[in-house]
Amino acid sequence: MRVIIKKDYKEISQEASRIIKNLVNKKSDTTLGLATGSTPLELYKELVRLNKDKEISFCNVKTFNLDEYYGINSSHPQSYRYYMKTNLFDHIDINQNNTFIPKGDLNVKEVAQYCQLYEKTIIEAGGIDLQILGIGGDGHIAFNEPGSSFKSRTRLVALDKQTIQDNSRFFTDIKEVPRFAISMGIGTILEAKEILFLATGKNKAEIVAKALEGPITSIVPASILQLHPKITILIDHQAASCLKRYSHYQFIQEAEQEIGTPLF
Ligand code: F6R
């Protein structure tokens, strides 16, 4: 694991955008795995800026989102399709036919087959080159809640009470928060060639420490990321504040700067 601790949210977002820019400039037909939520918002703003300044082009890029609420359609202002359009896709030069987000408005009988198709489409795109991840307060990645199988694939899932509570900030009433979602599985996520994990703020500190330094357990789904061979953990001082090996990570970062190549 490559752990980079930055001063604040802005610095994390800038570093994340630099990593994406370098990758896309090397491989113009990169397949990106995208997340929603509060954490990547500043990163997406930065990517829009870089695209406007012609420092990056998304013309040949494909994207796959981690998840979508189930039970709302794509024009709903809280749908993740709407989020991606308004925060990124409508402002960059991407072909929106190359942006994939699970459909949240299918009949329940259609879901299993649709999820298989989503997985197949990822494979046909050559797999995900770089997956952006955030972490939920309960340790979830995508909507793989505590107890999810490490081998899970894209499927219909139920959201935990804590996730419903956490996400109620985006809705006028907690009763409006969907109870279900379609989510890539942990097995799907682990197949990404590279992962960029982002977390910011004091309220993520304890769960980040459990995920990075605790035992690998399905009760903290993000803990499985310890097994990924090419993962960059990009966190700010506050989110890093419960890490036992905080000074070790900084020491290794200095070594990385000295040798001039990423150390995973
Ligand atoms: C969103 C997603 C979730 C979020 C997580 C953190 O597509 O998959 O796992 O990354 O809930 O959300 P924020 O960033 O709002 O704290």
PDB file of C-alpha atoms and ligand atoms in Angstrom:
ATOM      1  CA  MET A   1       0.000   0.000   0.000  1.00  0.00           C
ATOM      2  CA  ARG A   2       1.213   3.435  -0.891  1.00  0.00           C
ATOM      3  CA  VAL A   3      -0.014   5.885   1.756  1.00  0.00           C
ATOM      4  CA  ILE A   4       0.165   9.588   0.958  1.00  0.00           C
ATOM      5  CA  ILE A   5      -0.847  12.015   3.672  1.00  0.00           C
ATOM      6  CA  LYS A   6      -1.622  15.542   2.466  1.00  0.00           C
ATOM      7  CA  LYS A   7      -2.428  18.780   4.273  1.00  0.00           C
ATOM      8  CA  ASP A   8      -6.078  19.014   3.322  1.00  0.00           C
ATOM      9  CA  TYR A   9      -8.909  18.089   0.980  1.00  0.00           C
ATOM     10  CA  LYS A  10      -7.723  20.445  -1.749  1.00  0.00           C
ATOM     11  CA  GLU A  11      -4.255  18.887  -1.843  1.00  0.00           C
ATOM     12  CA  ILE A  12      -5.701  15.357  -1.979  1.00  0.00           C
ATOM     13  CA  SER A  13      -7.931  16.325  -4.874  1.00  0.00           C
ATOM     14  CA  GLN A  14      -5.065  17.950  -6.760  1.00  0.00           C
ATOM     15  CA  GLU A  15      -2.826  14.918  -6.263  1.00  0.00           C
ATOM     16  CA  ALA A  16      -5.636  12.566  -7.375  1.00  0.00           C
ATOM     17  CA  SER A  17      -6.208  14.657 -10.510  1.00  0.00           C
ATOM     18  CA  ARG A  18      -2.457  14.556 -11.244  1.00  0.00           C
ATOM     19  CA  ILE A  19      -2.457  10.746 -11.033  1.00  0.00           C
ATOM     20  CA  ILE A  20      -5.445  10.545 -13.406  1.00  0.00           C
ATOM     21  CA  LYS A  21      -3.947  13.095 -15.780  1.00  0.00           C
ATOM     22  CA  ASN A  22      -0.654  11.185 -16.004  1.00  0.00           C
ATOM     23  CA  LEU A  23      -2.463   7.922 -16.657  1.00  0.00           C
ATOM     24  CA  VAL A  24      -4.839   9.279 -19.313  1.00  0.00           C
ATOM     25  CA  ASN A  25      -2.025  11.170 -21.028  1.00  0.00           C
ATOM     26  CA  LYS A  26      -0.069   7.902 -21.246  1.00  0.00           C
ATOM     27  CA  LYS A  27      -3.058   5.760 -22.276  1.00  0.00           C
ATOM     28  CA  SER A  28      -5.749   7.858 -23.982  1.00  0.00           C
ATOM     29  CA  ASP A  29      -8.274   4.960 -23.958  1.00  0.00           C
ATOM     30  CA  THR A  30      -8.044   4.484 -20.193  1.00  0.00           C
ATOM     31  CA  THR A  31     -11.023   2.877 -18.449  1.00  0.00           C
ATOM     32  CA  LEU A  32     -11.754   4.703 -15.208  1.00  0.00           C
ATOM     33  CA  GLY A  33     -13.848   3.414 -12.325  1.00  0.00           C
ATOM     34  CA  LEU A  34     -15.693   6.309 -10.702  1.00  0.00           C
ATOM     35  CA  ALA A  35     -17.270   6.972  -7.313  1.00  0.00           C
ATOM     36  CA  THR A  36     -19.853   9.499  -6.172  1.00  0.00           C
ATOM     37  CA  GLY A  37     -20.457  11.075  -2.734  1.00  0.00           C
ATOM     38  CA  SER A  38     -18.840  14.173  -1.243  1.00  0.00           C
ATOM     39  CA  THR A  39     -15.229  13.009  -1.376  1.00  0.00           C
ATOM     40  CA  PRO A  40     -14.528  13.090  -5.147  1.00  0.00           C
ATOM     41  CA  LEU A  41     -16.370  16.394  -5.786  1.00  0.00           C
ATOM     42  CA  GLU A  42     -13.239  18.552  -5.686  1.00  0.00           C
ATOM     43  CA  LEU A  43     -11.350  15.996  -7.806  1.00  0.00           C
ATOM     44  CA  TYR A  44     -14.067  16.241 -10.467  1.00  0.00           C
ATOM     45  CA  LYS A  45     -13.845  20.065 -10.381  1.00  0.00           C
ATOM     46  CA  GLU A  46     -10.116  19.762 -10.896  1.00  0.00           C
ATOM     47  CA  LEU A  47     -10.571  17.352 -13.838  1.00  0.00           C
ATOM     48  CA  VAL A  48     -13.038  19.794 -15.433  1.00  0.00           C
ATOM     49  CA  ARG A  49     -10.452  22.563 -15.067  1.00  0.00           C
ATOM     50  CA  LEU A  50      -7.657  20.426 -16.536  1.00  0.00           C
ATOM     51  CA  ASN A  51      -9.911  19.485 -19.456  1.00  0.00           C
ATOM     52  CA  LYS A  52     -10.797  23.161 -20.120  1.00  0.00           C
ATOM     53  CA  ASP A  53      -7.077  24.023 -20.020  1.00  0.00           C
ATOM     54  CA  LYS A  54      -6.439  21.200 -22.532  1.00  0.00           C
ATOM     55  CA  GLU A  55      -4.136  19.369 -20.125  1.00  0.00           C
ATOM     56  CA  ILE A  56      -6.237  16.201 -20.353  1.00  0.00           C
ATOM     57  CA  SER A  57      -8.721  14.828 -22.876  1.00  0.00           C
ATOM     58  CA  PHE A  58     -11.438  12.281 -22.129  1.00  0.00           C
ATOM     59  CA  CYS A  59     -12.321  11.725 -25.822  1.00  0.00           C
ATOM     60  CA  ASN A  60     -11.292   8.067 -25.742  1.00  0.00           C
ATOM     61  CA  VAL A  61     -11.886   7.391 -22.042  1.00  0.00           C
ATOM     62  CA  LYS A  62     -14.532   4.963 -20.800  1.00  0.00           C
ATOM     63  CA  THR A  63     -15.965   5.140 -17.286  1.00  0.00           C
ATOM     64  CA  PHE A  64     -17.803   2.714 -15.030  1.00  0.00           C
ATOM     65  CA  ASN A  65     -19.441   3.894 -11.834  1.00  0.00           C
ATOM     66  CA  LEU A  66     -19.368   1.801  -8.719  1.00  0.00           C
ATOM     67  CA  ASP A  67     -23.027   1.985  -7.886  1.00  0.00           C
ATOM     68  CA  GLU A  68     -26.478   3.506  -8.263  1.00  0.00           C
ATOM     69  CA  TYR A  69     -29.442   3.721  -5.933  1.00  0.00           C
ATOM     70  CA  TYR A  70     -32.131   1.192  -6.787  1.00  0.00           C
ATOM     71  CA  GLY A  71     -35.684   2.445  -7.070  1.00  0.00           C
ATOM     72  CA  ILE A  72     -35.031   5.849  -8.619  1.00  0.00           C
ATOM     73  CA  ASN A  73     -34.517   6.695 -12.265  1.00  0.00           C
ATOM     74  CA  SER A  74     -31.548   8.413 -13.844  1.00  0.00           C
ATOM     75  CA  SER A  75     -33.194  11.857 -14.015  1.00  0.00           C
ATOM     76  CA  HIS A  76     -33.788  11.946 -10.234  1.00  0.00           C
ATOM     77  CA  PRO A  77     -31.568  14.721  -8.761  1.00  0.00           C
ATOM     78  CA  GLN A  78     -30.135  12.255  -6.216  1.00  0.00           C
ATOM     79  CA  SER A  79     -29.388   9.550  -8.768  1.00  0.00           C
ATOM     80  CA  TYR A  80     -25.733   8.908  -9.365  1.00  0.00           C
ATOM     81  CA  ARG A  81     -26.264   9.377 -13.147  1.00  0.00           C
ATOM     82  CA  TYR A  82     -27.515  12.896 -12.390  1.00  0.00           C
ATOM     83  CA  TYR A  83     -24.571  13.485 -10.020  1.00  0.00           C
ATOM     84  CA  MET A  84     -22.044  12.377 -12.648  1.00  0.00           C
ATOM     85  CA  LYS A  85     -23.637  14.460 -15.400  1.00  0.00           C
ATOM     86  CA  THR A  86     -23.820  17.624 -13.349  1.00  0.00           C
ATOM     87  CA  ASN A  87     -20.444  17.297 -11.619  1.00  0.00           C
ATOM     88  CA  LEU A  88     -18.333  15.878 -14.438  1.00  0.00           C
ATOM     89  CA  PHE A  89     -19.671  14.473 -17.703  1.00  0.00           C
ATOM     90  CA  ASP A  90     -21.522  17.598 -18.927  1.00  0.00           C
ATOM     91  CA  HIS A  91     -18.361  19.683 -18.487  1.00  0.00           C
ATOM     92  CA  ILE A  92     -15.705  17.528 -20.163  1.00  0.00           C
ATOM     93  CA  ASP A  93     -15.094  16.203 -23.683  1.00  0.00           C
ATOM     94  CA  ILE A  94     -16.173  12.630 -22.891  1.00  0.00           C
ATOM     95  CA  ASN A  95     -18.510  10.692 -25.201  1.00  0.00           C
ATOM     96  CA  GLN A  96     -21.409  10.032 -22.799  1.00  0.00           C
ATOM     97  CA  ASN A  97     -22.123   6.737 -24.604  1.00  0.00           C
ATOM     98  CA  ASN A  98     -18.869   5.575 -23.028  1.00  0.00           C
ATOM     99  CA  THR A  99     -20.017   6.343 -19.477  1.00  0.00           C
ATOM    100  CA  PHE A 100     -21.587   3.388 -17.681  1.00  0.00           C
ATOM    101  CA  ILE A 101     -23.553   3.571 -14.446  1.00  0.00           C
ATOM    102  CA  PRO A 102     -25.767   0.766 -13.153  1.00  0.00           C
ATOM    103  CA  LYS A 103     -29.446   1.341 -13.949  1.00  0.00           C
ATOM    104  CA  GLY A 104     -31.520   1.962 -10.847  1.00  0.00           C
ATOM    105  CA  ASP A 105     -34.972   1.682 -12.358  1.00  0.00           C
ATOM    106  CA  LEU A 106     -35.152  -1.931 -13.504  1.00  0.00           C
ATOM    107  CA  ASN A 107     -37.793  -4.430 -12.548  1.00  0.00           C
ATOM    108  CA  VAL A 108     -36.391  -6.620  -9.763  1.00  0.00           C
ATOM    109  CA  LYS A 109     -36.651  -9.678 -12.040  1.00  0.00           C
ATOM    110  CA  GLU A 110     -34.344  -8.041 -14.591  1.00  0.00           C
ATOM    111  CA  VAL A 111     -31.629  -7.065 -12.116  1.00  0.00           C
ATOM    112  CA  ALA A 112     -29.529 -10.260 -11.917  1.00  0.00           C
ATOM    113  CA  GLN A 113     -29.149 -10.518 -15.687  1.00  0.00           C
ATOM    114  CA  TYR A 114     -28.456  -6.794 -15.960  1.00  0.00           C
ATOM    115  CA  CYS A 115     -25.693  -7.047 -13.321  1.00  0.00           C
ATOM    116  CA  GLN A 116     -24.029  -9.837 -15.313  1.00  0.00           C
ATOM    117  CA  LEU A 117     -24.165  -7.616 -18.371  1.00  0.00           C
ATOM    118  CA  TYR A 118     -22.542  -4.761 -16.414  1.00  0.00           C
ATOM    119  CA  GLU A 119     -19.664  -7.071 -15.460  1.00  0.00           C
ATOM    120  CA  LYS A 120     -19.352  -8.267 -19.065  1.00  0.00           C
ATOM    121  CA  THR A 121     -19.225  -4.691 -20.341  1.00  0.00           C
ATOM    122  CA  ILE A 122     -16.333  -3.951 -17.944  1.00  0.00           C
ATOM    123  CA  ILE A 123     -14.440  -6.988 -19.259  1.00  0.00           C
ATOM    124  CA  GLU A 124     -15.117  -6.015 -22.884  1.00  0.00           C
ATOM    125  CA  ALA A 125     -13.706  -2.556 -22.138  1.00  0.00           C
ATOM    126  CA  GLY A 126     -10.470  -4.288 -21.105  1.00  0.00           C
ATOM    127  CA  GLY A 127     -11.104  -4.067 -17.351  1.00  0.00           C
ATOM    128  CA  ILE A 128     -10.770  -1.022 -15.128  1.00  0.00           C
ATOM    129  CA  ASP A 129      -7.353   0.634 -15.310  1.00  0.00           C
ATOM    130  CA  LEU A 130      -7.864   2.910 -12.319  1.00  0.00           C
ATOM    131  CA  GLN A 131     -10.665   2.715  -9.766  1.00  0.00           C
ATOM    132  CA  ILE A 132     -11.481   5.725  -7.562  1.00  0.00           C
ATOM    133  CA  LEU A 133     -12.825   4.724  -4.141  1.00  0.00           C
ATOM    134  CA  GLY A 134     -14.211   6.506  -1.117  1.00  0.00           C
ATOM    135  CA  ILE A 135     -15.050   4.858   2.206  1.00  0.00           C
ATOM    136  CA  GLY A 136     -18.361   4.893   4.068  1.00  0.00           C
ATOM    137  CA  GLY A 137     -18.539   5.591   7.795  1.00  0.00           C
ATOM    138  CA  ASP A 138     -19.202   1.867   8.323  1.00  0.00           C
ATOM    139  CA  GLY A 139     -16.223   0.826   6.173  1.00  0.00           C
ATOM    140  CA  HIS A 140     -18.174   0.136   2.986  1.00  0.00           C
ATOM    141  CA  ILE A 141     -16.615   0.449  -0.452  1.00  0.00           C
ATOM    142  CA  ALA A 142     -19.108   1.087  -3.247  1.00  0.00           C
ATOM    143  CA  PHE A 143     -22.271  -0.136  -1.455  1.00  0.00           C
ATOM    144  CA  ASN A 144     -20.656  -3.308  -0.130  1.00  0.00           C
ATOM    145  CA  GLU A 145     -21.809  -3.044   3.436  1.00  0.00           C
ATOM    146  CA  PRO A 146     -20.225  -4.846   6.427  1.00  0.00           C
ATOM    147  CA  GLY A 147     -20.571  -8.598   5.973  1.00  0.00           C
ATOM    148  CA  SER A 148     -20.375  -8.473   2.162  1.00  0.00           C
ATOM    149  CA  SER A 149     -18.485 -11.336   0.598  1.00  0.00           C
ATOM    150  CA  PHE A 150     -14.980 -10.487  -0.537  1.00  0.00           C
ATOM    151  CA  LYS A 151     -15.828 -12.392  -3.720  1.00  0.00           C
ATOM    152  CA  SER A 152     -19.076 -10.527  -4.390  1.00  0.00           C
ATOM    153  CA  ARG A 153     -19.883  -9.297  -7.896  1.00  0.00           C
ATOM    154  CA  THR A 154     -22.214  -6.559  -9.181  1.00  0.00           C
ATOM    155  CA  ARG A 155     -25.612  -7.165  -7.590  1.00  0.00           C
ATOM    156  CA  LEU A 156     -28.631  -5.734  -5.800  1.00  0.00           C
ATOM    157  CA  VAL A 157     -27.783  -4.856  -2.180  1.00  0.00           C
ATOM    158  CA  ALA A 158     -29.597  -3.413   0.830  1.00  0.00           C
ATOM    159  CA  LEU A 159     -28.090  -0.311   2.447  1.00  0.00           C
ATOM    160  CA  ASP A 160     -27.176  -0.397   6.127  1.00  0.00           C
ATOM    161  CA  LYS A 161     -28.994   1.843   8.609  1.00  0.00           C
ATOM    162  CA  GLN A 162     -25.819   3.903   9.068  1.00  0.00           C
ATOM    163  CA  THR A 163     -25.459   4.478   5.314  1.00  0.00           C
ATOM    164  CA  ILE A 164     -29.108   5.548   5.058  1.00  0.00           C
ATOM    165  CA  GLN A 165     -28.496   7.925   7.961  1.00  0.00           C
ATOM    166  CA  ASP A 166     -25.216   9.251   6.460  1.00  0.00           C
ATOM    167  CA  ASN A 167     -26.762   9.797   3.016  1.00  0.00           C
ATOM    168  CA  SER A 168     -29.921  11.431   4.362  1.00  0.00           C
ATOM    169  CA  ARG A 169     -27.994  14.738   4.218  1.00  0.00           C
ATOM    170  CA  PHE A 170     -28.634  14.766   0.459  1.00  0.00           C
ATOM    171  CA  PHE A 171     -32.417  14.260   0.800  1.00  0.00           C
ATOM    172  CA  THR A 172     -35.104  16.446   2.374  1.00  0.00           C
ATOM    173  CA  ASP A 173     -36.345  13.537   4.503  1.00  0.00           C
ATOM    174  CA  ILE A 174     -34.587  10.344   5.627  1.00  0.00           C
ATOM    175  CA  LYS A 175     -37.651   8.409   4.434  1.00  0.00           C
ATOM    176  CA  GLU A 176     -36.740   9.387   0.855  1.00  0.00           C
ATOM    177  CA  VAL A 177     -33.311   7.696   0.984  1.00  0.00           C
ATOM    178  CA  PRO A 178     -33.459   4.511  -1.106  1.00  0.00           C
ATOM    179  CA  ARG A 179     -33.013   1.283   0.878  1.00  0.00           C
ATOM    180  CA  PHE A 180     -31.375  -0.581  -1.984  1.00  0.00           C
ATOM    181  CA  ALA A 181     -28.666  -0.090  -4.573  1.00  0.00           C
ATOM    182  CA  ILE A 182     -26.968  -1.862  -7.434  1.00  0.00           C
ATOM    183  CA  SER A 183     -23.302  -2.076  -6.565  1.00  0.00           C
ATOM    184  CA  MET A 184     -20.135  -3.488  -8.048  1.00  0.00           C
ATOM    185  CA  GLY A 185     -18.958  -6.308  -5.803  1.00  0.00           C
ATOM    186  CA  ILE A 186     -15.759  -6.398  -3.787  1.00  0.00           C
ATOM    187  CA  GLY A 187     -14.485  -9.089  -6.168  1.00  0.00           C
ATOM    188  CA  THR A 188     -15.204  -6.733  -9.084  1.00  0.00           C
ATOM    189  CA  ILE A 189     -13.393  -3.824  -7.429  1.00  0.00           C
ATOM    190  CA  LEU A 190     -10.318  -5.890  -6.565  1.00  0.00           C
ATOM    191  CA  GLU A 191      -9.863  -6.725 -10.257  1.00  0.00           C
ATOM    192  CA  ALA A 192      -9.101  -3.076 -11.070  1.00  0.00           C
ATOM    193  CA  LYS A 193      -5.476  -2.814 -12.179  1.00  0.00           C
ATOM    194  CA  GLU A 194      -4.932   0.132  -9.885  1.00  0.00           C
ATOM    195  CA  ILE A 195      -6.926   1.724  -7.064  1.00  0.00           C
ATOM    196  CA  LEU A 196      -6.968   5.297  -5.807  1.00  0.00           C
ATOM    197  CA  PHE A 197      -8.561   5.464  -2.367  1.00  0.00           C
ATOM    198  CA  LEU A 198      -9.583   8.889  -1.076  1.00  0.00           C
ATOM    199  CA  ALA A 199     -10.664   9.939   2.400  1.00  0.00           C
ATOM    200  CA  THR A 200     -10.814  13.288   4.112  1.00  0.00           C
ATOM    201  CA  GLY A 201     -11.787  14.762   7.471  1.00  0.00           C
ATOM    202  CA  LYS A 202     -11.835  13.785  11.123  1.00  0.00           C
ATOM    203  CA  ASN A 203     -15.054  11.770  10.865  1.00  0.00           C
ATOM    204  CA  LYS A 204     -13.308   9.231   8.605  1.00  0.00           C
ATOM    205  CA  ALA A 205     -10.214   8.869  10.862  1.00  0.00           C
ATOM    206  CA  GLU A 206     -11.313   5.842  12.905  1.00  0.00           C
ATOM    207  CA  ILE A 207     -12.656   3.824  10.004  1.00  0.00           C
ATOM    208  CA  VAL A 208      -9.585   4.631   7.876  1.00  0.00           C
ATOM    209  CA  ALA A 209      -7.342   3.283  10.671  1.00  0.00           C
ATOM    210  CA  LYS A 210      -9.450   0.104  10.923  1.00  0.00           C
ATOM    211  CA  ALA A 211      -9.354  -0.370   7.154  1.00  0.00           C
ATOM    212  CA  LEU A 212      -5.617   0.202   6.730  1.00  0.00           C
ATOM    213  CA  GLU A 213      -4.140  -1.145   9.945  1.00  0.00           C
ATOM    214  CA  GLY A 214      -6.777  -3.440  11.397  1.00  0.00           C
ATOM    215  CA  PRO A 215      -7.369  -7.105  10.620  1.00  0.00           C
ATOM    216  CA  ILE A 216      -8.847  -8.004   7.245  1.00  0.00           C
ATOM    217  CA  THR A 217     -12.466  -8.707   8.005  1.00  0.00           C
ATOM    218  CA  SER A 218     -15.733  -8.537   6.089  1.00  0.00           C
ATOM    219  CA  ILE A 219     -17.051  -6.414   8.973  1.00  0.00           C
ATOM    220  CA  VAL A 220     -14.797  -3.644   7.623  1.00  0.00           C
ATOM    221  CA  PRO A 221     -15.147  -4.238   3.867  1.00  0.00           C
ATOM    222  CA  ALA A 222     -12.427  -1.691   2.988  1.00  0.00           C
ATOM    223  CA  SER A 223      -9.873  -3.751   4.963  1.00  0.00           C
ATOM    224  CA  ILE A 224      -9.637  -6.139   1.988  1.00  0.00           C
ATOM    225  CA  LEU A 225      -7.893  -3.354   0.084  1.00  0.00           C
ATOM    226  CA  GLN A 226      -4.754  -4.301   2.050  1.00  0.00           C
ATOM    227  CA  LEU A 227      -4.472  -7.202  -0.410  1.00  0.00           C
ATOM    228  CA  HIS A 228      -4.496  -5.075  -3.560  1.00  0.00           C
ATOM    229  CA  PRO A 229      -1.000  -4.908  -5.093  1.00  0.00           C
ATOM    230  CA  LYS A 230      -1.313  -1.424  -6.581  1.00  0.00           C
ATOM    231  CA  ILE A 231      -3.276   0.879  -4.333  1.00  0.00           C
ATOM    232  CA  THR A 232      -2.606   4.505  -3.420  1.00  0.00           C
ATOM    233  CA  ILE A 233      -4.216   5.751  -0.229  1.00  0.00           C
ATOM    234  CA  LEU A 234      -4.621   9.497  -0.495  1.00  0.00           C
ATOM    235  CA  ILE A 235      -5.782  11.023   2.789  1.00  0.00           C
ATOM    236  CA  ASP A 236      -5.521  14.313   4.631  1.00  0.00           C
ATOM    237  CA  HIS A 237      -3.989  14.826   8.105  1.00  0.00           C
ATOM    238  CA  GLN A 238      -7.380  14.623   9.755  1.00  0.00           C
ATOM    239  CA  ALA A 239      -8.424  11.364   8.118  1.00  0.00           C
ATOM    240  CA  ALA A 240      -4.950   9.993   8.940  1.00  0.00           C
ATOM    241  CA  SER A 241      -5.036  11.103  12.566  1.00  0.00           C
ATOM    242  CA  CYS A 242      -5.858   7.659  14.079  1.00  0.00           C
ATOM    243  CA  LEU A 243      -3.181   5.763  12.117  1.00  0.00           C
ATOM    244  CA  LYS A 244      -0.635   4.104  14.382  1.00  0.00           C
ATOM    245  CA  ARG A 245       2.062   4.205  11.709  1.00  0.00           C
ATOM    246  CA  TYR A 246       1.448   7.823  10.739  1.00  0.00           C
ATOM    247  CA  SER A 247       5.116   8.860  10.950  1.00  0.00           C
ATOM    248  CA  HIS A 248       6.208   5.692   9.132  1.00  0.00           C
ATOM    249  CA  TYR A 249       4.053   6.642   6.121  1.00  0.00           C
ATOM    250  CA  GLN A 250       5.603  10.104   6.051  1.00  0.00           C
ATOM    251  CA  PHE A 251       9.101   8.583   6.269  1.00  0.00           C
ATOM    252  CA  ILE A 252       8.353   6.308   3.293  1.00  0.00           C
ATOM    253  CA  GLN A 253       6.935   9.235   1.337  1.00  0.00           C
ATOM    254  CA  GLU A 254      10.211  11.099   1.789  1.00  0.00           C
ATOM    255  CA  ALA A 255      12.067   8.015   0.525  1.00  0.00           C
ATOM    256  CA  GLU A 256       9.718   7.885  -2.464  1.00  0.00           C
ATOM    257  CA  GLN A 257      10.511  11.475  -3.340  1.00  0.00           C
ATOM    258  CA  GLU A 258      14.216  10.703  -3.061  1.00  0.00           C
ATOM    259  CA  ILE A 259      14.045   7.747  -5.468  1.00  0.00           C
ATOM    260  CA  GLY A 260      11.491   9.435  -7.777  1.00  0.00           C
ATOM    261  CA  THR A 261       9.129   6.532  -8.449  1.00  0.00           C
ATOM    262  CA  PRO A 262       5.912   5.397  -6.727  1.00  0.00           C
ATOM    263  CA  LEU A 263       6.501   2.718  -4.061  1.00  0.00           C
ATOM    264  CA  PHE A 264       3.517   0.427  -3.561  1.00  0.00           C
TER     265      PHE A 264
HETATM  266  C1  F6R B   1     -20.246   6.220  -3.892  1.00  0.00           C
HETATM  267  C2  F6R B   1     -19.769   5.096  -3.108  1.00  0.00           C
HETATM  268  C3  F6R B   1     -19.639   5.161  -1.631  1.00  0.00           C
HETATM  269  C4  F6R B   1     -18.940   6.422  -1.120  1.00  0.00           C
HETATM  270  C5  F6R B   1     -18.882   6.432   0.403  1.00  0.00           C
HETATM  271  C6  F6R B   1     -18.266   7.697   0.930  1.00  0.00           C
HETATM  272  O1  F6R B   1     -20.294   5.892  -5.269  1.00  0.00           O
HETATM  273  O2  F6R B   1     -19.510   4.095  -3.689  1.00  0.00           O
HETATM  274  O3  F6R B   1     -18.952   4.022  -1.181  1.00  0.00           O
HETATM  275  O4  F6R B   1     -17.643   6.473  -1.653  1.00  0.00           O
HETATM  276  O5  F6R B   1     -20.159   6.279   0.913  1.00  0.00           O
HETATM  277  O6  F6R B   1     -19.114   8.775   0.666  1.00  0.00           O
HETATM  278  P1  F6R B   1     -18.674  10.276   0.966  1.00  0.00           P
HETATM  279  O7  F6R B   1     -17.590  10.588   0.008  1.00  0.00           O
HETATM  280  O8  F6R B   1     -19.920  11.080   0.697  1.00  0.00           O
HETATM  281  O9  F6R B   1     -18.216  10.320   2.384  1.00  0.00           O
END
